[in-house]
GROMACS .gro file of C-alpha atoms in nm:
model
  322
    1UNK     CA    1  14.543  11.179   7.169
    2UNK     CA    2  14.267  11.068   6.951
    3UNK     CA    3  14.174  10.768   7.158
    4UNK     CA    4  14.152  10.958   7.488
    5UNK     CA    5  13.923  11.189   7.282
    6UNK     CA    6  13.731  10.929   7.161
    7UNK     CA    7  13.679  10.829   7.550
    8UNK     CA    8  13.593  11.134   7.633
    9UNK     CA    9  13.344  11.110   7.404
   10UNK     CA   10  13.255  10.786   7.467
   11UNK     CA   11  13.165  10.911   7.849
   12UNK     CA   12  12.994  11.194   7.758
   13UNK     CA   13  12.726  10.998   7.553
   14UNK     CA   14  12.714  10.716   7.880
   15UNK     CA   15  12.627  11.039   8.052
   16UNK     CA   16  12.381  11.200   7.841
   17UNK     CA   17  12.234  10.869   7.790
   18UNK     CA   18  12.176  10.800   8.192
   19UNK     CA   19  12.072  11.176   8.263
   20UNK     CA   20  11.750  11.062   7.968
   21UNK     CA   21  11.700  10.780   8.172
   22UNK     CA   22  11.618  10.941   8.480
   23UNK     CA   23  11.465  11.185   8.285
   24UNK     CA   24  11.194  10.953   8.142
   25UNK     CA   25  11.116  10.713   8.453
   26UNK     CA   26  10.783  10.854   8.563
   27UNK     CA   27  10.748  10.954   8.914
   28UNK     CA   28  10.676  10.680   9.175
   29UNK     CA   29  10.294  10.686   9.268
   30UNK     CA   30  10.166  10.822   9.620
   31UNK     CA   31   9.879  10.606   9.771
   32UNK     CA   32   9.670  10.819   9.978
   33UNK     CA   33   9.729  10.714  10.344
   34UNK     CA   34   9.621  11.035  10.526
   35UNK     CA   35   9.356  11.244  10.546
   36UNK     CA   36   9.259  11.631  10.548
   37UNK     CA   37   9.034  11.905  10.750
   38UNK     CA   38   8.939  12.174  10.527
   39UNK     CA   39   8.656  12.407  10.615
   40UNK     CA   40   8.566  12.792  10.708
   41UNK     CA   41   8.677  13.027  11.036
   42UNK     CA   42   8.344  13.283  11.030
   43UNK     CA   43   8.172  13.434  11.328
   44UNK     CA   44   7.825  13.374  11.377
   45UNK     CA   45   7.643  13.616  11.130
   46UNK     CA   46   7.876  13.430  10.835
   47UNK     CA   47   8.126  13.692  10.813
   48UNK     CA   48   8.477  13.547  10.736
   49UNK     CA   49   8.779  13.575  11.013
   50UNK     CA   50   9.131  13.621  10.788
   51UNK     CA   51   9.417  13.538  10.927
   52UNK     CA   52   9.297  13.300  11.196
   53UNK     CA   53   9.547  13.076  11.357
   54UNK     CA   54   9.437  12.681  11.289
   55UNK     CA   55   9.584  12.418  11.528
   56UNK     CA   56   9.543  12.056  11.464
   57UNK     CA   57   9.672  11.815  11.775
   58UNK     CA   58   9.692  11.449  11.751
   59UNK     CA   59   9.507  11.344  12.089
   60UNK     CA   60   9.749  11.058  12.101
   61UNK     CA   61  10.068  11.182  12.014
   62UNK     CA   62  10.062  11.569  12.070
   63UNK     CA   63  10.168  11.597  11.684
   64UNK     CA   64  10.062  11.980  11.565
   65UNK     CA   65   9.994  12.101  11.276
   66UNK     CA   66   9.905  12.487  11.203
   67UNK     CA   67   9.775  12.692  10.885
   68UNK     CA   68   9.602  13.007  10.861
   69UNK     CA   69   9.302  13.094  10.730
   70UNK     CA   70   9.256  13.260  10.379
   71UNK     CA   71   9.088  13.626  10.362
   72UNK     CA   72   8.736  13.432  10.262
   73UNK     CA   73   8.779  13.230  10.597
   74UNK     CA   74   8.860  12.890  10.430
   75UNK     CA   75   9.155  12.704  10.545
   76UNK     CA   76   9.303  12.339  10.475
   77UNK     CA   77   9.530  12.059  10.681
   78UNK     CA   78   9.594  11.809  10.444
   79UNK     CA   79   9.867  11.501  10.505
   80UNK     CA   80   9.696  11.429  10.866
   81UNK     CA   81   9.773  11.081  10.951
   82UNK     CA   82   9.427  10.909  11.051
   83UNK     CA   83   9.359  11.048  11.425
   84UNK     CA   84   9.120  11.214  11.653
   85UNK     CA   85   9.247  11.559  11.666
   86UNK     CA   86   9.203  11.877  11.854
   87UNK     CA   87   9.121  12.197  11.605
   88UNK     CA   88   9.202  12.488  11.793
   89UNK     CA   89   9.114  12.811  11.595
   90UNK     CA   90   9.291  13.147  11.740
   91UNK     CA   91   9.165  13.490  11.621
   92UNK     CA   92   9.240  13.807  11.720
   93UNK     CA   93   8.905  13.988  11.936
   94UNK     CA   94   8.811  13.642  12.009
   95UNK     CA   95   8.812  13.357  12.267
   96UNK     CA   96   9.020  13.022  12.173
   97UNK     CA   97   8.771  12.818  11.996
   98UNK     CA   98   8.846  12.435  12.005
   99UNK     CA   99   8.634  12.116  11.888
  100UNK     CA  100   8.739  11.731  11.817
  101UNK     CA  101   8.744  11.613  11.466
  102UNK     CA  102   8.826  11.265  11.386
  103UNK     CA  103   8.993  11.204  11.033
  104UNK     CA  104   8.958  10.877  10.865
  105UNK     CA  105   9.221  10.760  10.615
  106UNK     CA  106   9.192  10.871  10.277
  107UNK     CA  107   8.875  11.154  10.379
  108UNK     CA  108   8.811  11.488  10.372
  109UNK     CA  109   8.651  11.593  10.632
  110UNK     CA  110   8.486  11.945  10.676
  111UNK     CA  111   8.495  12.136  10.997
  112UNK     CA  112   8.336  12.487  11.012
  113UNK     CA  113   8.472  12.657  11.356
  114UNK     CA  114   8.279  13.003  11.486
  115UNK     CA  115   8.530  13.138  11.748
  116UNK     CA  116   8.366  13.283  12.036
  117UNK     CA  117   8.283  13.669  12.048
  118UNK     CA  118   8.493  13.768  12.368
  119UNK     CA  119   8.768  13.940  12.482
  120UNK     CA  120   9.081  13.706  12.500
  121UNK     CA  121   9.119  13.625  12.848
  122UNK     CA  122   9.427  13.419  13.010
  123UNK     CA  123   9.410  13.058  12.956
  124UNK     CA  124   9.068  13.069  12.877
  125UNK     CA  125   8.989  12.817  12.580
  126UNK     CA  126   8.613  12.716  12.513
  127UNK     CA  127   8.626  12.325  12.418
  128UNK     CA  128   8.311  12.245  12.226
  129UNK     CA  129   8.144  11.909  12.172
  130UNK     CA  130   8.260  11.697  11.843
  131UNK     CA  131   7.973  11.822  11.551
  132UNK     CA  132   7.925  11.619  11.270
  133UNK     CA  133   8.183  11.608  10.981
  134UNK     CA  134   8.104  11.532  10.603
  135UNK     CA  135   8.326  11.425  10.360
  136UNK     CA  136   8.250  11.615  10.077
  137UNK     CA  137   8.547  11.669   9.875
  138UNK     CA  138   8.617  11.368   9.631
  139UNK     CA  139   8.423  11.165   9.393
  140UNK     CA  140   8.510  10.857   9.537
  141UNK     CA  141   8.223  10.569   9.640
  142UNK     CA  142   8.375  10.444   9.945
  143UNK     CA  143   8.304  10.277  10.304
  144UNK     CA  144   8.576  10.310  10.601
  145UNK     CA  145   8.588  10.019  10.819
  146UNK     CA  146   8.726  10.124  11.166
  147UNK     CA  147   8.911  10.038  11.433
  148UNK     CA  148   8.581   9.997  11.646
  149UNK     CA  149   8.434   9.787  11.384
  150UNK     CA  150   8.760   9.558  11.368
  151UNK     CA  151   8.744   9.491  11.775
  152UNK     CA  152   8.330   9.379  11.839
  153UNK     CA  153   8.243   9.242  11.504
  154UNK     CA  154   8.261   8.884  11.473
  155UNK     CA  155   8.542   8.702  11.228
  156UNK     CA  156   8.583   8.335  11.230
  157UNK     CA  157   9.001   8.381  11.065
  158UNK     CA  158   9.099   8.709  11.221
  159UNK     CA  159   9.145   8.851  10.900
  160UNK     CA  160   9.125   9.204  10.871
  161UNK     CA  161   8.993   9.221  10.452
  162UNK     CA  162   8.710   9.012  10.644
  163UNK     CA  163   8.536   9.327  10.713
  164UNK     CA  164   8.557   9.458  10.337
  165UNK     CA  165   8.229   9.291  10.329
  166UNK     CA  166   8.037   9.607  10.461
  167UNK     CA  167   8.114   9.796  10.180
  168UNK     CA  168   7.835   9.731   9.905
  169UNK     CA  169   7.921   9.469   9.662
  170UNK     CA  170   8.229   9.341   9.768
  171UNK     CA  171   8.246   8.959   9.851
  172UNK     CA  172   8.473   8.747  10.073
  173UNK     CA  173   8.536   8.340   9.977
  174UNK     CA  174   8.631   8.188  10.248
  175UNK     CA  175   8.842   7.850  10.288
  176UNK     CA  176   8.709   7.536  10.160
  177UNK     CA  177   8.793   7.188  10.132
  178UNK     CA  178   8.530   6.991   9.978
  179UNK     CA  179   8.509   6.656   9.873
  180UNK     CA  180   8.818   6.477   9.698
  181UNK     CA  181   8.977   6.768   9.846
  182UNK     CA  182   8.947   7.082   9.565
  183UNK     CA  183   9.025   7.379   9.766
  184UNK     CA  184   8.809   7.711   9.730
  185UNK     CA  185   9.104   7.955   9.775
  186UNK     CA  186   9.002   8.258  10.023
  187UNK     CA  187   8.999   8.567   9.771
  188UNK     CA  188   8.814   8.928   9.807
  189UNK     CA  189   8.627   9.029   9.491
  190UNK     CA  190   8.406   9.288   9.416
  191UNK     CA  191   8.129   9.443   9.117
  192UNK     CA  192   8.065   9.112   9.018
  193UNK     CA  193   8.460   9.102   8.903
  194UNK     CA  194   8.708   8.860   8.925
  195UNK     CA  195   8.955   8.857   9.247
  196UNK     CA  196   9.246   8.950   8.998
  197UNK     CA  197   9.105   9.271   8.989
  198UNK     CA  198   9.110   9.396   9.317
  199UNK     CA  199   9.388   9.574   9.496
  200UNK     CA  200   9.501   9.583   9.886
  201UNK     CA  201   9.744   9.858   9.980
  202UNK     CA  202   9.906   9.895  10.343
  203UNK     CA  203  10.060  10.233  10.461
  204UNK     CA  204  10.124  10.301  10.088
  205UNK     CA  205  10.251   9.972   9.996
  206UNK     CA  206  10.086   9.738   9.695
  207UNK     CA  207   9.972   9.350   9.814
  208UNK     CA  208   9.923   9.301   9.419
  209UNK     CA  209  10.055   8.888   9.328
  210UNK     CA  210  10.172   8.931   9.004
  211UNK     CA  211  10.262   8.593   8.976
  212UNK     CA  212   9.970   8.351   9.055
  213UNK     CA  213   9.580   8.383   9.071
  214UNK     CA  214   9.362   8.582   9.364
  215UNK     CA  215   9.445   8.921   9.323
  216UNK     CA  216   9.634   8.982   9.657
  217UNK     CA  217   9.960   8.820   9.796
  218UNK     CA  218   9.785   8.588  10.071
  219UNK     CA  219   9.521   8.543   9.910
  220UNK     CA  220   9.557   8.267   9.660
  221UNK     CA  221   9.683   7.949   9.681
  222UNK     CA  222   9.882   8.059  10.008
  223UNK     CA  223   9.588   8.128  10.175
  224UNK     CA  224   9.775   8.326  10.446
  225UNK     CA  225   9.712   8.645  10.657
  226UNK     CA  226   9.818   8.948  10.433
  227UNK     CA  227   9.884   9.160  10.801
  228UNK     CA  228   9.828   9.086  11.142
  229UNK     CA  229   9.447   9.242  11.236
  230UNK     CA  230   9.571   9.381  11.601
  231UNK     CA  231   9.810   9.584  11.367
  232UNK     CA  232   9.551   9.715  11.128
  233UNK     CA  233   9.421  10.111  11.263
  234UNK     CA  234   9.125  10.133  10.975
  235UNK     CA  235   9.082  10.069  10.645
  236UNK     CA  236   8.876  10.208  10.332
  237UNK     CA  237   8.727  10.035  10.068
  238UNK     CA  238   8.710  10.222   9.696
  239UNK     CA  239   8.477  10.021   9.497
  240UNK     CA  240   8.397  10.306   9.218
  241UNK     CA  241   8.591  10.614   9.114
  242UNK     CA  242   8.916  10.521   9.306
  243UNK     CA  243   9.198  10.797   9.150
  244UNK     CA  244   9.457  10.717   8.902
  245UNK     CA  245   9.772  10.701   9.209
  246UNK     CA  246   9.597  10.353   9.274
  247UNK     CA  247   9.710  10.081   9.005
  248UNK     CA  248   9.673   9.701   8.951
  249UNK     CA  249   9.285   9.717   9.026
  250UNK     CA  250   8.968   9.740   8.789
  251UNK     CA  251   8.665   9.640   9.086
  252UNK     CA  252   8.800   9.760   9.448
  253UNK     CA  253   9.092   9.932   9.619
  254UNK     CA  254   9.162   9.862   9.930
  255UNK     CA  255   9.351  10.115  10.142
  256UNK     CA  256   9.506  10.024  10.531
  257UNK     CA  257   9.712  10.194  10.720
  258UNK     CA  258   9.903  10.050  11.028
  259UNK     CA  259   9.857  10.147  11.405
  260UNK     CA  260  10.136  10.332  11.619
  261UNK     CA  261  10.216  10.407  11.946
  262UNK     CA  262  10.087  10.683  12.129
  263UNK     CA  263  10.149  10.873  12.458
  264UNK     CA  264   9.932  10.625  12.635
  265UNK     CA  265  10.001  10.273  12.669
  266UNK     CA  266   9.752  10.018  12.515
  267UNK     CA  267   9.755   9.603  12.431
  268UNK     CA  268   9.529   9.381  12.339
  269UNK     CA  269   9.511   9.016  12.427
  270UNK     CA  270   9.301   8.802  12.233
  271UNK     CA  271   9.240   8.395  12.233
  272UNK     CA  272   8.949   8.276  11.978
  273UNK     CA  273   8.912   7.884  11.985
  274UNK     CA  274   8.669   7.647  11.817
  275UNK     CA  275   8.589   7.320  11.719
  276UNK     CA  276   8.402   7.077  11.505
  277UNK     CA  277   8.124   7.134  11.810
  278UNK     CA  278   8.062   7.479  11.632
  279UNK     CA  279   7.992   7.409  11.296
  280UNK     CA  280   7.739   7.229  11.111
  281UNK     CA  281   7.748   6.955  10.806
  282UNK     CA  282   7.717   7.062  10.466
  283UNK     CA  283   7.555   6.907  10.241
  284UNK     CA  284   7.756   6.628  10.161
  285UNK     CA  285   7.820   6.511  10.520
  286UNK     CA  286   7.443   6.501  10.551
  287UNK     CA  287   7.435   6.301  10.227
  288UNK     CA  288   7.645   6.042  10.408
  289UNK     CA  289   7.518   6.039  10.705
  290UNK     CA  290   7.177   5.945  10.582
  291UNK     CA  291   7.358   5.642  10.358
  292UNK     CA  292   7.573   5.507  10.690
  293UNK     CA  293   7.401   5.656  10.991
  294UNK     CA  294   7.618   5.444  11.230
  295UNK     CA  295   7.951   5.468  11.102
  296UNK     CA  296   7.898   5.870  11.016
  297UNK     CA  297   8.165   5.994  11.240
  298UNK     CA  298   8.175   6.420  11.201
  299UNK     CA  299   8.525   6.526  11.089
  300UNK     CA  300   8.759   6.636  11.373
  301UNK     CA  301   8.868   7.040  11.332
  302UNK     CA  302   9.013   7.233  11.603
  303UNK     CA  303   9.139   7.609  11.554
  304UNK     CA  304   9.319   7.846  11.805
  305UNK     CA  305   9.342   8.186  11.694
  306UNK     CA  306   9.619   8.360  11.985
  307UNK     CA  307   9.678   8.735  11.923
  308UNK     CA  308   9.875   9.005  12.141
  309UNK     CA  309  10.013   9.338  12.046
  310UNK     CA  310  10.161   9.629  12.276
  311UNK     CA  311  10.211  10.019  12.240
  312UNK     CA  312  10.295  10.315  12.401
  313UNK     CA  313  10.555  10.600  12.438
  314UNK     CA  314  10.964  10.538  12.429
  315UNK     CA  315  10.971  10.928  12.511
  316UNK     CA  316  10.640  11.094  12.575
  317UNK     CA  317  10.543  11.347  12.257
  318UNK     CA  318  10.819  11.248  12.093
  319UNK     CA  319  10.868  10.830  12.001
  320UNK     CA  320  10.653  10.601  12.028
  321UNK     CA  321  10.646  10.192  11.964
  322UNK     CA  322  10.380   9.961  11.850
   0.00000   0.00000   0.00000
């Protein structure tokens, strides 16, 4: 009797023990990977509209999200995955008001709506042109890189953290094999820091090598393509203020999220190609070429850079692939 007591015992402690476990293991952190329209439903002498119905669309999926507005007007989406949307704004005495706001990952972006003074008629909505958005709501020094920018600017390795270079003070190495072959490994750094201190995180996910030097799995001595760029929707680079949900970084955070499929179908098809015909010599090839102008032969280098992706809808509005 004593010993199934003491087992009894013995299991309740295991128990307590586990439940102060869970207890004390903090809270996995959320990396910001959507974005939010917050702004004010007022007619056109400033006076607030209450209870106004707010409609968000995705263009590209038909995703909708509603809220309504507060008695002072204000109203907030938050959690939109980065899209062009549709705000439709639905008040009582007045016509359906709608305007296109696109929302960038990470952003805030503000969107005043004055619904139109009417009577409602049938099927009567007034779309107006896209206005200009500010984002105005967090401390954060930041440049988004998007998908536009990706597609027309020019990258020699089709990698995607290439563009992090248009946010001030961030710096990309590339590649390099010099003479008695040292290798320059490809890293991203920024503030002057060291590449260990900056941070890449896709859809949520932490790139952080814990294990050997350059800061982001791909980026050291593997020298690899963290994520394909054709997969890649936009990006934003934190270089000062970034919140405390992003870890692992001191200089830069770098935040991606992933494309998806949408009720239209889309591909790309991409070839990029070059040789030792496009690139000049550095300074030590010119160095040798002056000592032995007739046996200076230019190193042979080819690269072929073949890319194709595909999306669309599996059922329309509902499922999509990418």
């Amino acid at each position: 009797m004593s010993r199934l007591t003491s087992l009894r015992h013995l299991g309740a402690s295991l128990l307590a023990a586990a439940l102060l476990v869970v207890a004390a293991a903090p809270p996995a952190a959320a990396q910001t990977t959507t974005g939010t329209i917050r702004g004010y439903v007022h007619d056109s002498s400033g006076a607030p509209f209450g209870g106004a119905m707010v409609e968000a669309k995705n263009v590209g999926t038909s995703a909708l999200r509603t809220t309504t507005s507060n008695p002072d007007g204000s109203y907030v989406l938050a959690g939109l995955v980065p899209a062009v949307y549709d705000l439709t704004v639905r008040h009582i005495g007045s016509a359906p008001s709608t305007r296109r706001v696109v929302v960038q990952i990470g952003s805030t972006t503000l969107a005043d709506v004055i619904p139109t003074a009417q009577a409602v008629e049938v099927a009567g909505v007034n779309v107006l042109a896209a206005a200009p958005t500010f984002d105005l709501k967090t401390s954060e020094v930041a440049t988004n890189i998007s998908t536009q920018q990706m597609q027309q600017l020019p990258t020699q390795s089709r990698n995607f953290l290439d563009f992090a270079q248009l946010a001030p003070g961030v710096q990309v190495t590339e590649d390099v094999i010099t003479v008695g072959n040292r290798v320059t490994s490809r890293n991203v750094s920024a503030g002057g820091g060291s590449p260990n201190q900056t941070n890449v995180f896709i859809d949520g996910a932490s790139l952080k090598n814990d294990l050997t030097g350059g800061g982001i799995a791909g980026q050291d001595a593997s020298r690899g393509n963290p994520f394909p760029q054709n997969a890649i929707q936009e990006y934003r680079v934190i270089t000062q203020n970034f919140k405390a949900e992003y870890q692992q970084a001191g200089t830069a955070i770098i935040n991606a999220t992933t494309k998806s499929g949408t009720n239209e179908w889309h591909g790309t098809a991409q070839f990029q190609y070059s040789d030792k015909g496009f690139f000049a010599l550095d300074s030590f090839q010119i160095a040798l070429k002056n000592q032995n102008p007739a046996t200076f032969a230019k190193p042979d280098f080819s690269r072929s850079l073949p890319s194709v992706s595909i999306g669309g809808p599996l059922m329309r509005d509902k499922l999509f692939f990418f």
